[in-house]
C-alpha positions as a printed NumPy array, in Angstrom:
array([[ -0.493,  -3.368, -24.622],
       [  0.971,  -5.551, -22.389],
       [  1.461,  -2.913, -19.711],
       [ -2.506,  -2.227, -19.964],
       [ -3.311,  -6.   , -19.736],
       [ -1.151,  -6.206, -16.656],
       [ -3.003,  -3.187, -15.418],
       [ -6.303,  -4.65 , -15.439],
       [ -5.779,  -8.062, -14.09 ],
       [ -5.942,  -8.033, -10.184],
       [ -4.293, -10.377,  -7.802],
       [ -6.536, -13.077,  -6.704],
       [ -6.758, -13.28 ,  -3.078],
       [ -8.393, -16.758,  -2.869],
       [ -5.376, -18.153,  -5.073],
       [ -2.949, -16.495,  -2.296],
       [ -5.052, -18.204,   0.458],
       [ -4.971, -21.712,  -1.655],
       [ -1.231, -21.351,  -2.216],
       [ -0.666, -20.577,   1.391],
       [ -2.49 , -23.605,   2.893],
       [ -1.268, -25.914,  -0.026],
       [  2.204, -25.324,   0.84 ],
       [  1.815, -25.603,   4.51 ],
       [ -0.159, -28.873,   3.979],
       [  2.274, -30.585,   1.605],
       [  5.049, -29.557,   4.31 ],
       [  3.426, -29.664,   7.686],
       [  6.64 , -31.027,   9.64 ],
       [  8.985, -28.128,   7.569],
       [  6.562, -25.318,   8.303],
       [  5.905, -26.013,  11.96 ],
       [  9.479, -26.824,  12.428],
       [ 10.53 , -23.51 ,  11.24 ],
       [  7.848, -21.982,  13.618],
       [  9.   , -23.946,  16.395],
       [ 12.832, -23.158,  15.859],
       [ 12.779, -20.008,  14.443],
       [ 10.309, -18.318,  16.544],
       [  8.918, -20.041,  19.587],
       [ 12.072, -21.356,  21.219],
       [ 14.253, -18.167,  20.676],
       [ 11.512, -16.173,  22.07 ],
       [ 10.83 , -18.57 ,  24.979],
       [ 14.575, -17.97 ,  25.818],
       [ 14.383, -14.532,  25.648],
       [ 11.613, -13.905,  27.76 ],
       [ 13.072, -16.404,  30.396],
       [ 16.45 , -14.931,  30.287],
       [ 15.435, -11.26 ,  29.955],
       [ 11.9  , -10.115,  31.127],
       [ 11.481, -10.112,  34.653],
       [  8.405, -11.905,  36.39 ],
       [  6.282,  -9.964,  38.604],
       [  4.821, -11.253,  42.183],
       [  1.234, -12.201,  42.189],
       [ -0.902,  -9.245,  42.39 ],
       [  1.934,  -6.733,  41.485],
       [  1.308,  -3.754,  39.049],
       [  4.254,  -3.325,  36.709],
       [  5.973,   0.203,  36.24 ],
       [  5.559,   0.96 ,  32.602],
       [  8.633,   2.733,  32.573],
       [ 10.702,   0.051,  33.895],
       [  9.193,  -2.366,  31.243],
       [ 10.233,  -0.035,  28.589],
       [ 13.708,  -1.419,  27.82 ],
       [ 12.313,  -4.937,  27.981],
       [  9.479,  -4.085,  25.464],
       [ 11.888,  -2.173,  22.997],
       [ 14.454,  -5.117,  23.295],
       [ 11.572,  -7.66 ,  22.756],
       [ 10.343,  -5.664,  19.681],
       [ 13.94 ,  -5.524,  18.185],
       [ 14.558,  -9.25 ,  19.001],
       [ 10.976,  -9.967,  17.517],
       [ 11.708,  -8.113,  14.235],
       [ 14.897,  -9.98 ,  13.596],
       [ 13.224, -13.511,  14.407],
       [ 10.331, -12.681,  12.048],
       [ 12.421, -11.425,   8.944],
       [ 15.171, -14.327,   8.977],
       [ 12.157, -16.881,   9.656],
       [ 10.272, -14.678,   6.653],
       [ 13.05 , -15.631,   4.636],
       [ 13.12 , -19.365,   5.509],
       [  9.38 , -19.282,   4.575],
       [  9.843, -17.536,   1.409],
       [ 12.195, -19.999,   0.113],
       [ 10.027, -23.012,   1.504],
       [  6.964, -21.53 ,  -0.234],
       [  8.693, -20.638,  -3.472],
       [ 10.264, -23.965,  -3.714],
       [  7.012, -25.852,  -2.78 ],
       [  4.876, -23.921,  -5.443],
       [  7.442, -24.627,  -8.186],
       [  7.066, -28.156,  -7.803],
       [ 10.055, -29.239,  -5.815],
       [ 10.368, -30.462,  -2.352],
       [ 11.933, -27.898,   0.289],
       [ 14.086, -28.8  ,   2.849],
       [ 14.845, -27.135,   6.477],
       [ 18.725, -27.181,   5.738],
       [ 18.042, -25.327,   2.457],
       [ 15.743, -23.162,   4.082],
       [ 18.568, -22.06 ,   6.57 ],
       [ 21.245, -22.07 ,   3.775],
       [ 19.037, -19.271,   2.059],
       [ 18.564, -17.324,   4.978],
       [ 21.887, -17.288,   6.682],
       [ 23.83 , -15.554,   4.074],
       [ 21.231, -12.695,   3.721],
       [ 21.068, -12.224,   7.662],
       [ 22.655,  -8.715,   7.926],
       [ 20.488,  -7.279,   4.9  ],
       [ 17.441,  -8.88 ,   6.445],
       [ 17.98 ,  -7.364,   9.608],
       [ 18.396,  -4.031,   7.912],
       [ 15.242,  -4.543,   5.947],
       [ 13.395,  -5.415,   9.141],
       [ 14.611,  -2.539,  11.232],
       [ 13.867,   0.061,   8.589],
       [ 10.257,  -1.106,   7.865],
       [  9.899,  -1.599,  11.524],
       [ 10.934,   2.001,  12.567],
       [  9.305,   3.54 ,   9.467],
       [  5.966,   1.887,  10.369],
       [  6.15 ,   2.857,  14.009],
       [  7.085,   6.434,  12.979],
       [  4.154,   6.603,  10.611],
       [  1.793,   5.222,  13.42 ],
       [  3.033,   7.674,  15.707],
       [  2.181,  10.721,  13.334],
       [ -1.049,   9.35 ,  12.108],
       [ -2.131,   5.786,  11.83 ],
       [ -2.863,   5.892,   8.037],
       [  0.583,   6.721,   7.111],
       [  1.758,   3.604,   8.877],
       [ -0.821,   1.471,   7.315],
       [  0.033,   2.773,   3.813],
       [  3.876,   2.149,   4.522],
       [  3.023,  -1.244,   6.015],
       [  1.325,  -2.384,   2.688],
       [  3.95 ,  -0.806,   0.582],
       [  6.962,  -2.783,   2.107],
       [  4.804,  -5.945,   2.868],
       [  6.834,  -7.993,   0.616],
       [ 10.314,  -6.363,   1.229],
       [ 11.524,  -9.544,   2.484],
       [ 10.374, -11.785,  -0.018],
       [ 11.86 ,  -9.506,  -2.739],
       [ 15.417,  -9.363,  -0.997],
       [ 15.485, -13.289,  -0.89 ],
       [ 14.084, -13.975,  -4.155],
       [ 15.753, -11.215,  -6.164],
       [ 18.915, -10.753,  -3.913],
       [ 18.622,  -6.838,  -4.098],
       [ 20.003,  -4.627,  -1.348],
       [ 18.015,  -3.236,   1.533],
       [ 16.562,  -0.106,   0.195],
       [ 16.146,  -1.591,  -3.218],
       [ 14.367,  -4.504,  -1.922],
       [ 11.858,  -1.806,  -0.057],
       [ 11.6  ,   0.071,  -3.444],
       [ 10.862,  -3.169,  -5.14 ],
       [  8.031,  -4.061,  -2.731],
       [  6.556,  -0.43 ,  -3.467],
       [  6.409,  -1.092,  -6.892],
       [  5.044,  -4.634,  -6.936],
       [  2.442,  -3.605,  -4.312],
       [  1.298,  -0.357,  -6.529],
       [ -2.238,  -0.942,  -7.484],
       [ -2.982,  -4.04 ,  -5.296],
       [ -2.954,  -2.365,  -1.579],
       [ -6.349,  -2.147,  -0.98 ],
       [ -6.797,  -5.93 ,  -1.806],
       [ -3.82 ,  -6.8  ,   0.274],
       [ -5.007,  -4.538,   3.078],
       [ -8.035,  -6.654,   3.048],
       [ -6.205,  -9.937,   2.911],
       [ -3.55 ,  -8.945,   5.809],
       [ -6.637,  -7.389,   8.12 ],
       [ -8.669, -10.732,   7.886],
       [ -5.152, -12.641,   8.357],
       [ -3.95 , -10.522,  11.042],
       [ -7.36 , -11.084,  13.084],
       [ -7.565, -14.606,  12.784],
       [ -3.697, -15.103,  13.538],
       [ -3.057, -12.674,  16.488],
       [ -6.786, -12.694,  18.264],
       [ -6.434, -16.335,  19.69 ],
       [ -2.535, -15.775,  21.026],
       [ -3.968, -12.437,  22.556],
       [ -6.941, -14.309,  24.442],
       [ -4.591, -16.917,  25.678],
       [ -2.075, -14.49 ,  27.11 ],
       [ -5.025, -12.665,  28.861],
       [ -6.034, -16.051,  30.072],
       [ -2.359, -16.483,  31.468],
       [ -2.423, -13.154,  33.104],
       [ -5.485, -13.854,  34.957],
       [ -4.691, -17.188,  35.767],
       [ -1.352, -16.489,  37.457],
       [ -2.667, -13.049,  38.89 ],
       [  0.315, -11.161,  37.688],
       [  0.56 ,  -8.843,  34.942],
       [  3.487, -10.516,  33.761],
       [  2.996, -14.372,  33.833],
       [  6.009, -16.588,  34.211],
       [  7.144, -17.545,  30.962],
       [  7.231, -21.107,  31.741],
       [  3.702, -21.293,  32.894],
       [  1.602, -23.526,  30.788],
       [ -0.813, -20.957,  29.542],
       [  1.952, -18.614,  28.611],
       [  3.779, -21.511,  26.891],
       [  0.596, -22.264,  24.845],
       [  0.238, -18.658,  24.034],
       [  3.684, -18.498,  22.707],
       [  3.407, -21.62 ,  20.801],
       [  0.138, -20.477,  19.246],
       [  1.683, -16.864,  18.257],
       [  4.538, -18.502,  16.655],
       [  2.239, -20.613,  14.618],
       [  0.371, -17.588,  13.792],
       [  3.352, -15.651,  12.545],
       [  4.337, -18.865,  10.482],
       [  1.031, -18.478,   8.679],
       [  1.144, -14.528,   8.106],
       [  4.656, -15.085,   6.762],
       [  3.483, -17.628,   4.515],
       [  0.604, -15.522,   3.363],
       [  3.34 , -12.9  ,   2.489],
       [  5.428, -14.984,   0.333],
       [  2.674, -16.382,  -1.219],
       [  0.994, -12.684,  -1.78 ],
       [  4.695, -11.959,  -3.485],
       [  4.446, -14.977,  -5.893],
       [  0.847, -13.767,  -6.698],
       [  2.142, -10.173,  -7.536],
       [  5.141, -11.202,  -9.577],
       [  2.969, -13.874, -11.437],
       [ -0.006, -11.493, -11.836],
       [  1.851,  -7.98 , -12.717],
       [  4.967,  -9.411, -14.469],
       [  3.926, -12.767, -16.126],
       [  6.534, -14.556, -14.295],
       [  6.194, -18.284, -13.647],
       [  6.654, -19.756, -10.223],
       [  9.221, -22.192, -11.913],
       [ 11.238, -19.044, -12.875],
       [ 11.141, -17.617,  -9.338],
       [ 12.433, -20.788,  -7.912],
       [ 15.364, -20.837, -10.376],
       [ 17.492, -18.453,  -8.207],
       [ 17.743, -21.142,  -5.653],
       [ 19.487, -23.426,  -8.124]])
């Protein structure tokens, strides 16, 4: 009977959104600080140190840029999973009624950095392969594995076990998650794309200088957008656990004690 009750109850998208903005609103300096320290500054250093800047009016060679694109993608995956681990800790701690701190977020993420990278790379390459074969399998895999990082951080499972845990948690809720992530993705990534296009047009180069004002603004907005999306994922994990398993937020946060 309990299994049937959980199967009937659906995740509440409004509650996920409310928890997301509630956690950020109660800890704005922490969340913005994680976005700046974990995403914006490292990506800025990477772009400045690794990616070449084209001369004004130059047309870049796509093959020449391929190594930088791949390296940037892998670097981004690592930054994202570590930052998402920090944001998962912050979100679960806040929703349990406690006050998250930057130092505790770092202490939670650093010991898990190797399995986090493992999860990030497996999910990344799995989704890319799915997208190459057919777009739909890639989307399905992305939804199946969407809460792998929170599962790893919160439940201390292994790499493959965390991905399997995400698959089990999202089962029956993937259409709702698809709608949530689709809207969130549009809201989060259209503004940075517009700013990046503006930076390219303003500088007259297909690869704008990483230190140009428009490029800096685009990177900053993009980092804040990724922070918001990662927080939504953390809140979605909490919602899945509470709705499907009857867990309380306090019990989820107890692992950090």
